[in-house]
mmCIF file of C-alpha atoms in Angstrom:
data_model
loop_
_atom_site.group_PDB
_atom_site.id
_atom_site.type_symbol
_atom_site.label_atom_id
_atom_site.label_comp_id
_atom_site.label_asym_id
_atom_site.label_seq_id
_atom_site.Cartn_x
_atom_site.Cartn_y
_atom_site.Cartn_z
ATOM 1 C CA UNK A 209 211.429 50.483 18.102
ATOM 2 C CA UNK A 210 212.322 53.141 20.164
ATOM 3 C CA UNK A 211 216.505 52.942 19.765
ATOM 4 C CA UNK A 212 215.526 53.213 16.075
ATOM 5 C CA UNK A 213 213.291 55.726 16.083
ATOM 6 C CA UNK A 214 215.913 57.692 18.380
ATOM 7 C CA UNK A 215 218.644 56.786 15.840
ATOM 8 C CA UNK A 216 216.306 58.130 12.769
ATOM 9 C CA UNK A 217 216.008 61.603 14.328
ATOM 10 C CA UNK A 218 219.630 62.146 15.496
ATOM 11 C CA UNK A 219 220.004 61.646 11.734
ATOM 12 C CA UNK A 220 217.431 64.087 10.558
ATOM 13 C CA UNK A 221 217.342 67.920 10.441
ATOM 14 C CA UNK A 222 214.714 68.984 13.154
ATOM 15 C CA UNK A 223 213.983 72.357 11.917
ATOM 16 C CA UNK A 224 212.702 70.811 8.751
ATOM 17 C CA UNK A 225 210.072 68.741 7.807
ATOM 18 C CA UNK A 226 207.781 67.831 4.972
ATOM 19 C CA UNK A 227 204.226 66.749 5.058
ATOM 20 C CA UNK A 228 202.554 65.478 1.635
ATOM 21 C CA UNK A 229 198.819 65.738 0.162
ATOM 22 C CA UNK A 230 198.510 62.588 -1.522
ATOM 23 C CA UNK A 231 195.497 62.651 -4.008
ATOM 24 C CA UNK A 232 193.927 59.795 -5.422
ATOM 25 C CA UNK A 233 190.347 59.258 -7.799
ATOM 26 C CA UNK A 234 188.103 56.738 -7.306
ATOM 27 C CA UNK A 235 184.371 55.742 -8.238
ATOM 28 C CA UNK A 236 184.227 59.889 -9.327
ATOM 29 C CA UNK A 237 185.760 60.758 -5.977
ATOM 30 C CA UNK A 238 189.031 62.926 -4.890
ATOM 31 C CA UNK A 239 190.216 61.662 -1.982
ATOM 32 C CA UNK A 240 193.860 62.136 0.210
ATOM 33 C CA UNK A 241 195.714 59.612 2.562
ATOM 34 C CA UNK A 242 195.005 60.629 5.903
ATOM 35 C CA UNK A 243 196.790 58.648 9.037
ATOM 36 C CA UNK A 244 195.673 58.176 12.826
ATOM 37 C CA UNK A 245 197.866 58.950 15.595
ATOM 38 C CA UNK A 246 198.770 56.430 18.486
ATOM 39 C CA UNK A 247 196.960 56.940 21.662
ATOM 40 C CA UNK A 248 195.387 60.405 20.556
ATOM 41 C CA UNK A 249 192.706 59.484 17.771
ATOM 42 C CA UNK A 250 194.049 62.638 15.665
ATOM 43 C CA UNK A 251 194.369 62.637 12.177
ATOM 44 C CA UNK A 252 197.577 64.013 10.028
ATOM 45 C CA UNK A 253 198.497 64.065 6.476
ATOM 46 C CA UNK A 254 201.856 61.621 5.629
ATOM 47 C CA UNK A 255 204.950 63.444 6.174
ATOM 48 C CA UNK A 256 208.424 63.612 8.243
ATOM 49 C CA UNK A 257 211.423 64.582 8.861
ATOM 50 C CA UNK A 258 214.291 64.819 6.145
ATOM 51 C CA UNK A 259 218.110 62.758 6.950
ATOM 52 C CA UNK A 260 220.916 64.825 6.864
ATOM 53 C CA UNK A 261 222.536 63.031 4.191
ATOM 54 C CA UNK A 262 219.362 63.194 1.515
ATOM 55 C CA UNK A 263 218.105 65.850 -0.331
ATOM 56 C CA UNK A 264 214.089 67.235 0.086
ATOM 57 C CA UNK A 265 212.906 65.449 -3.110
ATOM 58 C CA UNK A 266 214.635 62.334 -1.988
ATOM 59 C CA UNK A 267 213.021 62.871 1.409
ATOM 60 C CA UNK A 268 209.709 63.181 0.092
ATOM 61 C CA UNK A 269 209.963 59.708 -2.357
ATOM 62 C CA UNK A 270 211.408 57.971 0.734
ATOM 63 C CA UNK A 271 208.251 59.175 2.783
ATOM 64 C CA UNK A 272 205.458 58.749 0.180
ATOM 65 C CA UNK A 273 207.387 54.955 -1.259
ATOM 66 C CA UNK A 274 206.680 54.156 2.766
ATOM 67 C CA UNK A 275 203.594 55.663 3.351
ATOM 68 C CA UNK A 276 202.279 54.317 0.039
ATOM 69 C CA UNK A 277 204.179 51.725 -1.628
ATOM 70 C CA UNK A 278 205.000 52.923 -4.603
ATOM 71 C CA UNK A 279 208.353 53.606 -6.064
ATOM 72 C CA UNK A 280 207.412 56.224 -8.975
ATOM 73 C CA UNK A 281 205.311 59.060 -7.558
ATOM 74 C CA UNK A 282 204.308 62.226 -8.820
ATOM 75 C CA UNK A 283 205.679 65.212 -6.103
ATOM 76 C CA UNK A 284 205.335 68.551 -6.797
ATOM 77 C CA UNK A 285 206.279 70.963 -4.066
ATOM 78 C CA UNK A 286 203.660 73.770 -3.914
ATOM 79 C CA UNK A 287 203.811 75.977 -0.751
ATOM 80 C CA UNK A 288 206.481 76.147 2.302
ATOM 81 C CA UNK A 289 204.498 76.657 5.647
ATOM 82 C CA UNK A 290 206.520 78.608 8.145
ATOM 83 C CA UNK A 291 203.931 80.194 10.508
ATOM 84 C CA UNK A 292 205.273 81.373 13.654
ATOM 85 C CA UNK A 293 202.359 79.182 15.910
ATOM 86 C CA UNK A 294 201.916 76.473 13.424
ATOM 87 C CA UNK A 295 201.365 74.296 16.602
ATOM 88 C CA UNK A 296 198.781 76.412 17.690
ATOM 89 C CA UNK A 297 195.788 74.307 15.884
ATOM 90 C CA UNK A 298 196.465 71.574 18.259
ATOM 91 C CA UNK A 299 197.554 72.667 21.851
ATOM 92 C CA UNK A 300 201.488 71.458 22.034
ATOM 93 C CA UNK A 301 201.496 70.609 25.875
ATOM 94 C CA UNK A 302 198.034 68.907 25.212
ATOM 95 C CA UNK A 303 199.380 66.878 22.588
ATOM 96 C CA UNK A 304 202.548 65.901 24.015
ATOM 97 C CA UNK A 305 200.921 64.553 27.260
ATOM 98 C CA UNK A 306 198.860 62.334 25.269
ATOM 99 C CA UNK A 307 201.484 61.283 23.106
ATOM 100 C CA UNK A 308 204.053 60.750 26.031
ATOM 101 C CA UNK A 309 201.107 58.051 27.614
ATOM 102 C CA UNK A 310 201.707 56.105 24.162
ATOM 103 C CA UNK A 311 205.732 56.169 23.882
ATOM 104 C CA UNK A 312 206.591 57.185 27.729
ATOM 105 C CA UNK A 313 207.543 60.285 29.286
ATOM 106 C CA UNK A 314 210.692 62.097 28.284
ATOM 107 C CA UNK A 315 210.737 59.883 24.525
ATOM 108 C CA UNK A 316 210.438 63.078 22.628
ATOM 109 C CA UNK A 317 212.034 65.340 24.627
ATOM 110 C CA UNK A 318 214.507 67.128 21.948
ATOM 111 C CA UNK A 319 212.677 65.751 18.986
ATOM 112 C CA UNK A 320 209.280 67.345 18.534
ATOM 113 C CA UNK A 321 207.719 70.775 19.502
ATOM 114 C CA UNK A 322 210.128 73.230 18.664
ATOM 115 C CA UNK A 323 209.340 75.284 16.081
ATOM 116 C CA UNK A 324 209.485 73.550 12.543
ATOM 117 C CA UNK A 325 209.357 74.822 8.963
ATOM 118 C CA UNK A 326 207.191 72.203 6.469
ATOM 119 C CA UNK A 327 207.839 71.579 3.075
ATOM 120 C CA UNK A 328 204.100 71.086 1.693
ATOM 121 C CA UNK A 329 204.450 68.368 -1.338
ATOM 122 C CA UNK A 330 201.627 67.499 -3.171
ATOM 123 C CA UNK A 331 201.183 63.953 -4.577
ATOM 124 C CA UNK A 332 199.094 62.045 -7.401
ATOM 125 C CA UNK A 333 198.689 58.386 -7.379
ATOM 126 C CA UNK A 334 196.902 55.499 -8.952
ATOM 127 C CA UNK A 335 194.121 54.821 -5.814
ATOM 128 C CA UNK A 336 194.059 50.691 -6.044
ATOM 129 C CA UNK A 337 197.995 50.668 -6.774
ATOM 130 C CA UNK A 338 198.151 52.012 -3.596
ATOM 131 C CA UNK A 339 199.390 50.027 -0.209
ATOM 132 C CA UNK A 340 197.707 52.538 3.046
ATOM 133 C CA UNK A 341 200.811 51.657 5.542
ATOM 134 C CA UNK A 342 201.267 53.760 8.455
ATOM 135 C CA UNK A 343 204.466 54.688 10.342
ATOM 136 C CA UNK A 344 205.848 55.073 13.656
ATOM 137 C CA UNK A 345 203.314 57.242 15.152
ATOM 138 C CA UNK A 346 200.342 56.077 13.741
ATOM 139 C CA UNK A 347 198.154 53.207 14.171
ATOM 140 C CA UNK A 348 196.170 54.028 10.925
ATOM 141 C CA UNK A 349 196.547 55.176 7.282
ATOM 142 C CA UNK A 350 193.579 54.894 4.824
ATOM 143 C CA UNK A 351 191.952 57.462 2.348
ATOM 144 C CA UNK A 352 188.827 59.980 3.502
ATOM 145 C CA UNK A 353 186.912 61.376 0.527
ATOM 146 C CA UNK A 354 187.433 65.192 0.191
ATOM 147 C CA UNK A 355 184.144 66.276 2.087
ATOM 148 C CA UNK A 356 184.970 64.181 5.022
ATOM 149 C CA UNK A 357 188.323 65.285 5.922
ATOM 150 C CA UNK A 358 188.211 65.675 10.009
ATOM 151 C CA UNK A 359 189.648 68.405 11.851
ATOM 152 C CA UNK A 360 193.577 67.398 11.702
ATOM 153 C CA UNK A 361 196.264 68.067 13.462
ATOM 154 C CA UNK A 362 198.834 71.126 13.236
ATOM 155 C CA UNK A 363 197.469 72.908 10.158
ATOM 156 C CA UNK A 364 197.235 69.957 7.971
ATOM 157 C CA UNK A 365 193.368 71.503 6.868
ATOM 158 C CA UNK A 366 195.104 74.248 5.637
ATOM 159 C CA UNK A 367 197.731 72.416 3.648
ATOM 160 C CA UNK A 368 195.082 70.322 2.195
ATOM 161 C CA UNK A 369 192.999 73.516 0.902
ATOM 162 C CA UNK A 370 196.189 75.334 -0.897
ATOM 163 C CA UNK A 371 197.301 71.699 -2.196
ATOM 164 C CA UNK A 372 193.855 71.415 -4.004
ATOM 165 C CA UNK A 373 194.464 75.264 -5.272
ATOM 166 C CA UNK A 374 197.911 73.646 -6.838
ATOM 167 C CA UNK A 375 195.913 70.977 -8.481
ATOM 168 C CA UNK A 376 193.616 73.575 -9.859
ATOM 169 C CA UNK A 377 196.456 75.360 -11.013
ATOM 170 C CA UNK A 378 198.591 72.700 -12.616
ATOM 171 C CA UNK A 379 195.389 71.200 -14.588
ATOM 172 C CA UNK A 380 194.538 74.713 -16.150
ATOM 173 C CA UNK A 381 198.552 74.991 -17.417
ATOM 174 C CA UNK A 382 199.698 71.134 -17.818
ATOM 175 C CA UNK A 383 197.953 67.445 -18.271
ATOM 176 C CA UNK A 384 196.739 65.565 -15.300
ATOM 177 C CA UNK A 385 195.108 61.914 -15.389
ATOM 178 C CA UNK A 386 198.284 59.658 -16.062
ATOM 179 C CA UNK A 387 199.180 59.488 -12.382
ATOM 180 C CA UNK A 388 195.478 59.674 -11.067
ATOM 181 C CA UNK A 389 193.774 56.714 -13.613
ATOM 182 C CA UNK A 390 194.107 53.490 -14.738
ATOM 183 C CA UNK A 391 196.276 52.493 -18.172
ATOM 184 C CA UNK A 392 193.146 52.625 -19.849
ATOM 185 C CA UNK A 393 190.066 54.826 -18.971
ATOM 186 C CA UNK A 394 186.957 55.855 -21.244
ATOM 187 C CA UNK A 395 186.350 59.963 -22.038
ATOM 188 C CA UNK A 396 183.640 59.867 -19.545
ATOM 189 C CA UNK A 397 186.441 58.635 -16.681
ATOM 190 C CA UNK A 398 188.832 61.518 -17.926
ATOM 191 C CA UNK A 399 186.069 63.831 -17.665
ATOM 192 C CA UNK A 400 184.774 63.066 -14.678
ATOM 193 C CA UNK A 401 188.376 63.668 -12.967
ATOM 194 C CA UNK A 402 188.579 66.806 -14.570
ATOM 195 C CA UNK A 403 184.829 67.648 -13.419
ATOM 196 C CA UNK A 404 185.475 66.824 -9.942
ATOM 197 C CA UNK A 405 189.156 68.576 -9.492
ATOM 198 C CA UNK A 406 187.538 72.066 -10.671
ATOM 199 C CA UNK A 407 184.195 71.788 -9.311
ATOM 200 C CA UNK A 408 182.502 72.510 -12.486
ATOM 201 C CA UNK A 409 180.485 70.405 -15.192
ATOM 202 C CA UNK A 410 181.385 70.502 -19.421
ATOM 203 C CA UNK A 411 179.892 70.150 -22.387
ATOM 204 C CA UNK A 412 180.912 66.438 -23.335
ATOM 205 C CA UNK A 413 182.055 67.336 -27.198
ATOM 206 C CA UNK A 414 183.736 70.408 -26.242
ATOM 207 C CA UNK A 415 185.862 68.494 -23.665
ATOM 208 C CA UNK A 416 186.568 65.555 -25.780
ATOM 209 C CA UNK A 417 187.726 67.631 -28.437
ATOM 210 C CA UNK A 418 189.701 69.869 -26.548
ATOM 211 C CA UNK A 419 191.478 66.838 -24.730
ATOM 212 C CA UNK A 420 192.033 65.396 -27.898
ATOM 213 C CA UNK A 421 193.701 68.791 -29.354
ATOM 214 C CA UNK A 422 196.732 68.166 -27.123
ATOM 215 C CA UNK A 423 197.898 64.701 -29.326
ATOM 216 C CA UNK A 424 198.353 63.227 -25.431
ATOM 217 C CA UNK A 425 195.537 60.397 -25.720
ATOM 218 C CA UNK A 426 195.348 57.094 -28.210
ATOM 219 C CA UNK A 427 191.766 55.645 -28.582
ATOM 220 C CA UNK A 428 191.822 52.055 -28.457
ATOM 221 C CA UNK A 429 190.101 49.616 -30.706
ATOM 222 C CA UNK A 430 188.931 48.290 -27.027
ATOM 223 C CA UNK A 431 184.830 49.308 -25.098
ATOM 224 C CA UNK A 432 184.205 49.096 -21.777
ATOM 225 C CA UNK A 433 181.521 46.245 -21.503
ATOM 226 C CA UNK A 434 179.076 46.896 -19.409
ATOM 227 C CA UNK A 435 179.401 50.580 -19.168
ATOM 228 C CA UNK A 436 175.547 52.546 -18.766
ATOM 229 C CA UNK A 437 176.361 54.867 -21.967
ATOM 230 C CA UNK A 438 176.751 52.071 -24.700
ATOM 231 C CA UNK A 439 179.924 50.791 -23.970
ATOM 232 C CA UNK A 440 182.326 53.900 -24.843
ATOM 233 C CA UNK A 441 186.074 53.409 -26.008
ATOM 234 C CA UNK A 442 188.843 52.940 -23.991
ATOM 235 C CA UNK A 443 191.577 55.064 -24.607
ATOM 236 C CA UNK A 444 195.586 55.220 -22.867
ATOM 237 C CA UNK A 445 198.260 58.015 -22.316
ATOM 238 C CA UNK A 446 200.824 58.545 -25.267
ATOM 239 C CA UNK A 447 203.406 58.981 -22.373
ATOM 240 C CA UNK A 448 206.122 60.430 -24.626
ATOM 241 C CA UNK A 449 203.613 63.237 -25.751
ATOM 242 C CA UNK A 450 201.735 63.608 -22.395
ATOM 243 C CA UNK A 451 205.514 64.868 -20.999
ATOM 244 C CA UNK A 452 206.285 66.775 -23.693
ATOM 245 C CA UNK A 453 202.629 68.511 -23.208
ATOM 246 C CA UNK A 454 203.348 69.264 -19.475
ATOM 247 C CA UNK A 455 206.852 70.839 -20.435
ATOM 248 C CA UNK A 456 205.667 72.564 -22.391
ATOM 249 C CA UNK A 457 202.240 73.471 -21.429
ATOM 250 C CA UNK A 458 198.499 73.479 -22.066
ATOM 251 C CA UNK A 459 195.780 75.846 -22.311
ATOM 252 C CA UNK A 460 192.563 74.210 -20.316
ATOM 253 C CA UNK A 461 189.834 76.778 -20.646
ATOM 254 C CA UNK A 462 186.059 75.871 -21.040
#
């Protein structure tokens, strides 16, 4: 593991990195894909260096098709992080000695600690399409629920507060839900994910008809069985017309 892991950064730019905020919804929840670090129990968001010989978009699908499993994810670049002492939330000789008791002394001399620019990318999957796999540092990558998001590493905290202000953003100007929830979802579903990305509650006819304004969504002669508010309809994503509403652009205001 080590040659390759030598060989990978001798191919990579070490001046540049990228770290991603991968969202995903479940039972009414935001959560992001945190992972654990060997031998130092600290926490990080996904992310990595980029190869000299790809682009930073192909970078980031390489790292979150890893990290994640999937091949088609939705990556939106939304702040660069360039702080002078970005190290400075976790002591860098601190971390280095615990790291170096993991990997051995001297295996990242020349590779880490210097000071690095980050590409923040900010990601929206389907949560049970999902495969939690974690890389070469890390002995651990599963999902933590918004509100109990640890104290992580570098400033990840930080990148995870101005991704959510993206998300905030985009939903106000362009669709969200295809990459977040199933194929097919009831109006309550798409409501709570809108709910629970702003913060904020809405009237349940005003939503549905505003939703239904932007010709994105097809009802479906289908109910979800079972449901506690009389089995509502199911309805899909017109993907044709959701991208054409995203180009294009939405007004969200309630």
């Amino acid at each position: 593991m080590e040659h390759s892991l030598k060989e990978f950064f001798d191919r990579a730019l070490k001046e540049v990195s990228l770290d991603c905020t991968v969202f995903g919804f479940h039972e009414g929840e935001l959560k992001v894909l945190l992972l654990r670090w060997k031998g130092i129990d600290g926490w990080s968001l996904p992310g990595g260096h980029i190869l000299l010989d790809e682009s930073v978009d192909d970078a980031a699908n390489r790292i979150l098709t890893q990290r994640t499993g999937l091949d088609d994810v939705f990556l939106q670049q939304f702040y660069t992080f360039g702080n002078v002492n970005r190290y400075v939330y976790h002591p860098e000789k601190e971390l280095l000695e615990k790291m170096e008791t993991t990997f051995g002394k001297g295996f990242f001399d020349g590779i880490i600690f210097r000071r690095v620019v980050s590409i923040g990318y900010l990601a929206l999957v389907e949560f049970d399409q999902v495969q939690p796999t974690p890389d070469w540092f890390t002995d651990e990558c599963r999902w933590w629920s918004l509100a109990d998001v640890p104290h992580l590493l570098f400033d990840h905290n930080e990148m995870i507060d101005r991704a959510l202000k993206a998300l905030r953003q985009r939903i106000r100007n362009q669709p969200v839900g295809i990459n977040l929830l199933p194929e097919k979802f009831t109006m309550p579903e798409l409501q709570r994910l809108y709910e629970t990305i702003l913060g904020r509650q809405f009237d349940r006819r005003n939503f549905q008809k505003l939703l239904m304004s932007y010709d994105i969504l097809e009802r479906l002669d289908e109910k979800r069985i079972g449901a506690a508010n009389k089995s509502p309809y199911l309805y899909r994503f017109v993907k044709e017309k959701y991208e054409r509403a995203a180009a294009e652009g939405v007004s969200f205001t309630m």
